[in-house]
XYZ file of N, CA, C and O in Angstrom:
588
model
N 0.850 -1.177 0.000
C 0.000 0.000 0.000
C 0.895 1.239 0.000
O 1.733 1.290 0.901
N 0.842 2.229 -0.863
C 1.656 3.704 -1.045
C 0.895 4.309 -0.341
O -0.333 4.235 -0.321
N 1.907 5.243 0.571
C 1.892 6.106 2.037
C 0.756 6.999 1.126
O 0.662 6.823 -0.089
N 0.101 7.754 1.692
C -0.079 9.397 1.028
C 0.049 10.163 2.163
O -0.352 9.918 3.301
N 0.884 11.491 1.571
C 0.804 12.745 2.164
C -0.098 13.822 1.990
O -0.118 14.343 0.875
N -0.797 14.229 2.811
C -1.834 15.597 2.669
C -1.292 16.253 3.411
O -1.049 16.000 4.591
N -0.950 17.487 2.613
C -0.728 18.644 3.536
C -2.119 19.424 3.771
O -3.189 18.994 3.342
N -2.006 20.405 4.372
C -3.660 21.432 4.385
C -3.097 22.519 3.612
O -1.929 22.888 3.491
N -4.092 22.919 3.153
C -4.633 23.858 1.984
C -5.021 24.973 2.567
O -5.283 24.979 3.770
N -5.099 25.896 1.928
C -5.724 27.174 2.172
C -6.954 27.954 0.967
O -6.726 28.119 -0.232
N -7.668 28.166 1.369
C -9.004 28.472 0.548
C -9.536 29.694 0.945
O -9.854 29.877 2.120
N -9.688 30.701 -0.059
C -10.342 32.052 0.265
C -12.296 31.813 0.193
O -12.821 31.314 -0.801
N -13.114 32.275 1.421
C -14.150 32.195 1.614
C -14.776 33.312 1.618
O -13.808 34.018 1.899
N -15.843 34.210 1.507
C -16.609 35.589 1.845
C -16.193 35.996 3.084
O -16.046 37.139 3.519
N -15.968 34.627 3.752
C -15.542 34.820 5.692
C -14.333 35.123 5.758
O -14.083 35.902 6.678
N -13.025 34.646 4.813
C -12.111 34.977 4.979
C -11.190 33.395 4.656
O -11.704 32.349 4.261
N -9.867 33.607 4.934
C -9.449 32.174 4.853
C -9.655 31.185 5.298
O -10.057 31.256 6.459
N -9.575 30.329 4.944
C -10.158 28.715 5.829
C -9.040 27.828 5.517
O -8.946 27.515 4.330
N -8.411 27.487 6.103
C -7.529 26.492 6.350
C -8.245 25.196 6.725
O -8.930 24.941 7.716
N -7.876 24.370 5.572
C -8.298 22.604 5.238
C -7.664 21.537 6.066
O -6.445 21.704 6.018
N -7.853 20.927 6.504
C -6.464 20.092 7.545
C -7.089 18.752 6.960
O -8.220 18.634 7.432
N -6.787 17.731 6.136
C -6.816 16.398 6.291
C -6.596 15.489 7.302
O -5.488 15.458 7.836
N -7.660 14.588 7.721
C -7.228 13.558 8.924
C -8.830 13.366 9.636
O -9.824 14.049 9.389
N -8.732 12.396 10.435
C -10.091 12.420 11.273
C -10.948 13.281 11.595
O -10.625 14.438 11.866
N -12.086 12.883 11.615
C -13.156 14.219 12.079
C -13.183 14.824 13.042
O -13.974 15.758 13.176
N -12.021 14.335 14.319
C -12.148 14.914 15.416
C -11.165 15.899 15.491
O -10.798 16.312 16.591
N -10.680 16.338 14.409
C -9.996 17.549 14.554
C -10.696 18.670 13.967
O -10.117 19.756 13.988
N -11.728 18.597 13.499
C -12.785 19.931 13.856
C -14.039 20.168 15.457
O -15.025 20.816 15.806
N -13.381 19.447 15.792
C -14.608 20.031 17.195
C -13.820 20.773 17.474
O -12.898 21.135 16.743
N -14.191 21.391 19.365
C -13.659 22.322 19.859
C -13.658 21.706 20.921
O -14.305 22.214 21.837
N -13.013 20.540 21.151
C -12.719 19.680 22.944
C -10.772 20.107 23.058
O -9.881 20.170 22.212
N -10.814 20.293 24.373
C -9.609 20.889 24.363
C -8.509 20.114 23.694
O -7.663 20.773 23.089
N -8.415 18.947 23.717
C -7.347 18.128 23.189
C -7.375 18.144 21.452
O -6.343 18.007 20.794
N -8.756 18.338 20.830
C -8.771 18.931 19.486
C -7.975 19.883 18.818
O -7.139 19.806 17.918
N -8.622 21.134 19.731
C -7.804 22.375 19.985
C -6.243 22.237 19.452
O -5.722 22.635 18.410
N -5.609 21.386 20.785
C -4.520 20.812 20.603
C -3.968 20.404 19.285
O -3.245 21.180 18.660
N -4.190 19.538 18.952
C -4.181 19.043 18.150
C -4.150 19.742 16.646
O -3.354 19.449 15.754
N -5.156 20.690 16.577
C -5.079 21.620 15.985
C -4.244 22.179 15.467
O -3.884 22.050 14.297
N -3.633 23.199 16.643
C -2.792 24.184 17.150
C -1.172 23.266 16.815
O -0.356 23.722 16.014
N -1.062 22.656 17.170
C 0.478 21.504 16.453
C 0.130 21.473 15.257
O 1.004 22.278 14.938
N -0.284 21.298 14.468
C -0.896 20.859 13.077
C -0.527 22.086 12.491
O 0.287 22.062 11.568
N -1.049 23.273 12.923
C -1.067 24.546 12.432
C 0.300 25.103 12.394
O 0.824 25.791 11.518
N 0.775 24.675 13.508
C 2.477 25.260 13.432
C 3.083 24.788 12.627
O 3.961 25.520 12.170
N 2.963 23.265 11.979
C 3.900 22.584 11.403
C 3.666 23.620 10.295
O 4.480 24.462 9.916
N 2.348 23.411 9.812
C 2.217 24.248 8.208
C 2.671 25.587 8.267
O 3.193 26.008 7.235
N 2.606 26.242 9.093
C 3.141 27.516 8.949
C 4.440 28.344 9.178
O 4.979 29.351 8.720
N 4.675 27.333 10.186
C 6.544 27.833 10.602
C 7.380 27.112 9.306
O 8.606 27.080 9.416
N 6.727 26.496 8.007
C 7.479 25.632 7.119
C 7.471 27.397 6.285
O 8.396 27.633 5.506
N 6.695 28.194 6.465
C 6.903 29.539 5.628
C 7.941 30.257 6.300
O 8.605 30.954 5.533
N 8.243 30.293 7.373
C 9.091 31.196 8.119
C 10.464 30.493 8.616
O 11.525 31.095 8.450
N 10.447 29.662 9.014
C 12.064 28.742 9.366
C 11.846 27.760 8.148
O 11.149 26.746 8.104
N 12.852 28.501 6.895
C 13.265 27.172 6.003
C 14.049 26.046 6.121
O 14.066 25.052 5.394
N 14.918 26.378 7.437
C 15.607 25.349 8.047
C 14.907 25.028 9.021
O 14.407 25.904 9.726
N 14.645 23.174 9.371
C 14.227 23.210 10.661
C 14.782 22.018 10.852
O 14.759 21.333 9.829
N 15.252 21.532 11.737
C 15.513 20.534 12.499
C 14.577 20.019 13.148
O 14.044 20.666 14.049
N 14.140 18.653 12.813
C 13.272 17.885 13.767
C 12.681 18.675 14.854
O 11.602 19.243 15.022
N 14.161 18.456 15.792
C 13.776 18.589 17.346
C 12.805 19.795 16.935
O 11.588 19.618 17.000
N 13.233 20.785 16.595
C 12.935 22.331 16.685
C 11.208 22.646 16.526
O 10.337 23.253 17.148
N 11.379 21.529 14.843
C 9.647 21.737 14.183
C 8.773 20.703 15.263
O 7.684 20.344 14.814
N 8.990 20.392 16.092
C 8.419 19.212 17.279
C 8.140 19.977 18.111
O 6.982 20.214 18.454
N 9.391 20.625 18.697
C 9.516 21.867 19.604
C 8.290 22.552 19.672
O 7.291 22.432 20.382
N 8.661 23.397 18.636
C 7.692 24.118 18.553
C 6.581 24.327 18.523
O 6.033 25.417 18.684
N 5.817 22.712 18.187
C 4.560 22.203 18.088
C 3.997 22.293 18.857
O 2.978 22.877 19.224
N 4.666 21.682 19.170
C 4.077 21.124 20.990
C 4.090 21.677 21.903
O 3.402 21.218 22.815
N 4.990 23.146 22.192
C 4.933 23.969 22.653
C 3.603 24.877 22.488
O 2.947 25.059 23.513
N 3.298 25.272 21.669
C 2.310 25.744 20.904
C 0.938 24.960 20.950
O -0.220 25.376 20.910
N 1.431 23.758 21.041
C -0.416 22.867 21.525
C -0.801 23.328 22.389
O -2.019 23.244 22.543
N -0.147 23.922 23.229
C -0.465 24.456 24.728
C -1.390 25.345 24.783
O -1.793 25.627 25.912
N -1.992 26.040 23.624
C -2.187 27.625 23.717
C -4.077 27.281 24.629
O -4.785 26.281 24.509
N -4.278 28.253 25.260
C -5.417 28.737 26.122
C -5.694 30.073 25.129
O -5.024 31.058 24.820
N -7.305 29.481 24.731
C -7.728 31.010 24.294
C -9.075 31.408 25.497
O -9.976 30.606 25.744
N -9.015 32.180 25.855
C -9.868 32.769 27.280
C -10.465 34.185 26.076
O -9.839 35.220 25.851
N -11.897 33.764 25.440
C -12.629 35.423 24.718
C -12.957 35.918 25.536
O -13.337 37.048 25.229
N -13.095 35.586 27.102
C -13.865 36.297 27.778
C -13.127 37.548 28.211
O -13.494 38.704 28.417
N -11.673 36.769 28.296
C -10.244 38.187 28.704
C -10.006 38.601 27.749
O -9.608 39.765 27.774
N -10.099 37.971 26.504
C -9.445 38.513 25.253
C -8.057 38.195 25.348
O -7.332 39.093 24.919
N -7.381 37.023 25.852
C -6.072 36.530 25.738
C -6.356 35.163 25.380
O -7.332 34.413 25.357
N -4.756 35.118 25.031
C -4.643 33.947 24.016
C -3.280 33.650 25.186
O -2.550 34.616 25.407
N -3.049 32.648 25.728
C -2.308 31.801 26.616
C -1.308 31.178 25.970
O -1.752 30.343 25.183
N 0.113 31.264 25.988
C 1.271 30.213 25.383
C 2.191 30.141 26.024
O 2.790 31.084 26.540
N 2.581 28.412 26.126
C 3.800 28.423 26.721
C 3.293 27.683 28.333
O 3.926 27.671 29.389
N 1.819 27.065 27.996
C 1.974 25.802 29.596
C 2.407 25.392 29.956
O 3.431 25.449 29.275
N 2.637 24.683 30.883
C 3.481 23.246 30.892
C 2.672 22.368 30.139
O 1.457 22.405 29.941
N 3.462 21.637 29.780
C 2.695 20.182 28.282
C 2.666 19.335 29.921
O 3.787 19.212 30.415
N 1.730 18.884 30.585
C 1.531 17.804 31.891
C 1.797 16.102 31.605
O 2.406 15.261 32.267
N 1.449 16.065 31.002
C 1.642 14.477 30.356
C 3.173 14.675 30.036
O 3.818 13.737 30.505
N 3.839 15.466 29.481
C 5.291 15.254 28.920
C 6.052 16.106 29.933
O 7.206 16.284 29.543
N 5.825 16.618 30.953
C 6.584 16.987 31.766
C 6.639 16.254 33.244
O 7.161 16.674 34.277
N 5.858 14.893 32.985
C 5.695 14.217 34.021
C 6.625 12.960 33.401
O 7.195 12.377 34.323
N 6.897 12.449 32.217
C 7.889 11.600 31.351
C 9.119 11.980 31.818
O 9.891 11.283 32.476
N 9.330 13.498 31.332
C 10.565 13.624 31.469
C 10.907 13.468 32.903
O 11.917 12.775 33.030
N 10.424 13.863 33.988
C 10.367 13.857 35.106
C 10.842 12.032 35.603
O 11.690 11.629 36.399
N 9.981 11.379 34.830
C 10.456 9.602 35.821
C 11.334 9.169 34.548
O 11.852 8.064 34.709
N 11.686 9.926 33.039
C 12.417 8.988 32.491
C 13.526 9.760 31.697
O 14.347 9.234 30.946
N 13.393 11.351 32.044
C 14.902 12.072 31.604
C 14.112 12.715 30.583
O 12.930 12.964 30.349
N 15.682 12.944 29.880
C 15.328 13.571 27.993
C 16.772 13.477 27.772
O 17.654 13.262 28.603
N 16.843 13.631 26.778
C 17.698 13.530 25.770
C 18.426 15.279 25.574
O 17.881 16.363 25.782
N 19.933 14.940 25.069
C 20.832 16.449 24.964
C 20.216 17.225 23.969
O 19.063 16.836 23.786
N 20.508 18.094 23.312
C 20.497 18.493 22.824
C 21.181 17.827 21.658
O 20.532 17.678 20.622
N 22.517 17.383 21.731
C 23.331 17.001 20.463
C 23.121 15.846 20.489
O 23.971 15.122 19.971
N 21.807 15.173 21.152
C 21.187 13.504 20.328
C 19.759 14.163 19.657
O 19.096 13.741 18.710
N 19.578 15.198 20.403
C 18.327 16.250 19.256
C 19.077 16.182 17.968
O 19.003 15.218 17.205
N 19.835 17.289 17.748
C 20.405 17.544 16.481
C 20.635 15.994 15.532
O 20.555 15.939 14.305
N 20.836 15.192 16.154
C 21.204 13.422 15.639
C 19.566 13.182 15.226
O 19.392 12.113 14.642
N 18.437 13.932 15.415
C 17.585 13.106 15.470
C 16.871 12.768 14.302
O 16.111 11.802 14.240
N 17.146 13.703 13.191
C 17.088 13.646 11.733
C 17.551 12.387 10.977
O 17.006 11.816 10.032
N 18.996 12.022 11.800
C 19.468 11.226 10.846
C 19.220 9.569 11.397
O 19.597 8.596 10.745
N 18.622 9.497 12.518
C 18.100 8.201 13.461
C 16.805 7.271 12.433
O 15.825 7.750 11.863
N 17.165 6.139 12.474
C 16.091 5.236 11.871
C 15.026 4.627 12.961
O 14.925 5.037 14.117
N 14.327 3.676 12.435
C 13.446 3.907 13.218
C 13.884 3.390 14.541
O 14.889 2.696 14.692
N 12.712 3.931 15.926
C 12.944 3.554 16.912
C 11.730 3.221 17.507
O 10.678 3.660 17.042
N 11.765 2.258 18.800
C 10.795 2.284 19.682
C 9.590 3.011 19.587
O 9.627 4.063 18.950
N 8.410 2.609 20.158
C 7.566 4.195 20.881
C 7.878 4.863 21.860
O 7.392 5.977 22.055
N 8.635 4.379 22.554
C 9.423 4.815 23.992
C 10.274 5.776 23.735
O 10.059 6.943 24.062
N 11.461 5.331 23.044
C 12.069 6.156 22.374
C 11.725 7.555 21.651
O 12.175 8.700 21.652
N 10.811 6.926 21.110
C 10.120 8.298 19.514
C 9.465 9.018 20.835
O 9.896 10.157 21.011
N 8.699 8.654 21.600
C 8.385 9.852 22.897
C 9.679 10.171 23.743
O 9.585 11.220 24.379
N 10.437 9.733 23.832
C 11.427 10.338 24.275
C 11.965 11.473 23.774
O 12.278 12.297 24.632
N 12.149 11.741 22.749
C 12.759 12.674 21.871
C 12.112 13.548 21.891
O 12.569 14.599 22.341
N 10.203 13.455 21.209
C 9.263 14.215 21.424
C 9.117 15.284 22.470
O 9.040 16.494 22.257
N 9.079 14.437 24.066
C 9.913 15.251 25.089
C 10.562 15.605 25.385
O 10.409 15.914 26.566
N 11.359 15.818 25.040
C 12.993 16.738 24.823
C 12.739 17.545 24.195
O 13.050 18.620 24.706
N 11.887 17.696 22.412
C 11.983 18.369 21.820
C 11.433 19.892 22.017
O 11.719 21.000 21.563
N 10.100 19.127 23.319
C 9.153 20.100 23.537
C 9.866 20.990 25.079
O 9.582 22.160 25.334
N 10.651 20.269 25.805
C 10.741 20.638 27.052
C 12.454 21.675 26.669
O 12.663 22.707 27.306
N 13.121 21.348 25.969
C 14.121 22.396 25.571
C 13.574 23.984 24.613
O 14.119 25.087 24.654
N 12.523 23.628 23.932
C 12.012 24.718 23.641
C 11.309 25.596 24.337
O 11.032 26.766 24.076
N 11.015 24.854 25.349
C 10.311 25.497 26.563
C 11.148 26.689 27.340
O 11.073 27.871 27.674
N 12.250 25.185 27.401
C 13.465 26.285 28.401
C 13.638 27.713 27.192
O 13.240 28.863 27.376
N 14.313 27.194 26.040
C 14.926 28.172 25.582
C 14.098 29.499 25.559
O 14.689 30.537 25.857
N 13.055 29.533 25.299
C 11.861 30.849 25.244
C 11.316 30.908 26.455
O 10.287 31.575 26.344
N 11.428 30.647 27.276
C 11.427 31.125 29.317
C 12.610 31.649 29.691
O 12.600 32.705 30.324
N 13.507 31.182 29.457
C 15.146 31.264 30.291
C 16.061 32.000 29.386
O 17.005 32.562 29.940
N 15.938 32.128 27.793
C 16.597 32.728 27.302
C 16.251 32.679 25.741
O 16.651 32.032 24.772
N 15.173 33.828 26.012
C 13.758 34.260 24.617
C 14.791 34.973 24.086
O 15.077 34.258 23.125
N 15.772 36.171 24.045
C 16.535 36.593 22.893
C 17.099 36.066 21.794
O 17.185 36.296 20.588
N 17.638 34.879 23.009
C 18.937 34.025 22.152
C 18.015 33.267 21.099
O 18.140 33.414 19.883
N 17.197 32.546 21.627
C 15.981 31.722 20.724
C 16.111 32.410 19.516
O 16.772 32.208 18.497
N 15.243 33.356 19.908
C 14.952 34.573 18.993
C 15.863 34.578 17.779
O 15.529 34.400 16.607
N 17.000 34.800 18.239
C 18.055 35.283 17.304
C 19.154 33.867 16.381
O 19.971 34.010 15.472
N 18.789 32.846 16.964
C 18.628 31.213 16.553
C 17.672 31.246 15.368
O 18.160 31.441 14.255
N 16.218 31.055 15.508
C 15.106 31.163 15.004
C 15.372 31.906 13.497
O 15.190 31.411 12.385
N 15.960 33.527 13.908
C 16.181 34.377 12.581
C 17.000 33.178 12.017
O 16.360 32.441 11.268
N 18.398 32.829 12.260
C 19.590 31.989 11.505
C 18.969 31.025 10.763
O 19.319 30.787 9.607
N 17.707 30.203 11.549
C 16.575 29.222 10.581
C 16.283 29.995 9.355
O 16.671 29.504 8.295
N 15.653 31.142 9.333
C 15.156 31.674 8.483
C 15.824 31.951 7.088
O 15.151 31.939 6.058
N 17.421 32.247 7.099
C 17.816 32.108 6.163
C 18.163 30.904 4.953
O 18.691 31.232 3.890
């Protein structure tokens, strides 16, 4: 059987853009883990316009970082940057991984599920640090993607 890839699409409406996402139906409700779900989905497609370089860890990173988001209309804020609870309780009883087995992680065949969440958590919990503990430097990382 040949894999297929769907990326999502973008479509101009009277309403405005609508972004298409291929995959199960449960990524149009609005249950928080949807949301989620969502919100990772959305980063992948869009940080592929803005960091032409990405490294695994980074485009993971960032995902998942970003699944996090809280939208509160009632404050009119938009929330980023939770703790991910499920993956900060992993890393917690089973570590993470360096940074320079991140950077390795491109060129790794397949592994475990243990493993492949291992990394996952790393990917998400170093991006965490880096934009809490030291948002410039990120920052100025991030631009170097861009070129």
């Amino acid at each position: 059987m040949d894999a297929i890839s769907a990326q999502p699409s973008t479509h101009s409406m009277a309403e405005g853009p609508v972004l298409v996402m291929a995959g199960h139906s449960y990524a149009l409700s609005e249950e928080g883990a949807d949301i989620s779900t969502q919100a990772h989905e959305l980063t992948h497609y869009l940080s592929q316009f803005a960091l032409v370089r990405q490294p695994r860890w980074l485009s993971e990173g960032l995902a998942t970082y970003l699944e996090t988001i809280a939208l509160k209309p009632e404050k009119q804020e938009v929330v980023l940057g939770a703790k991910h609870g499920p993956f900060l309780d992993i890393a917690r009883r089973h570590g993470w991984r360096t940074l320079d087995e991140l950077w390795e992680w491109d060129r790794r065949g397949p592994m475990s599920s243990a493993e492949s969440q291992q990394y996952y958590v790393s990917a998400w919990l170093w991006v965490h640090f880096f934009i809490s503990q030291h948002a410039e430097r990120f920052e100025r990382f991030q631009k170097r993607m861009m070129d």
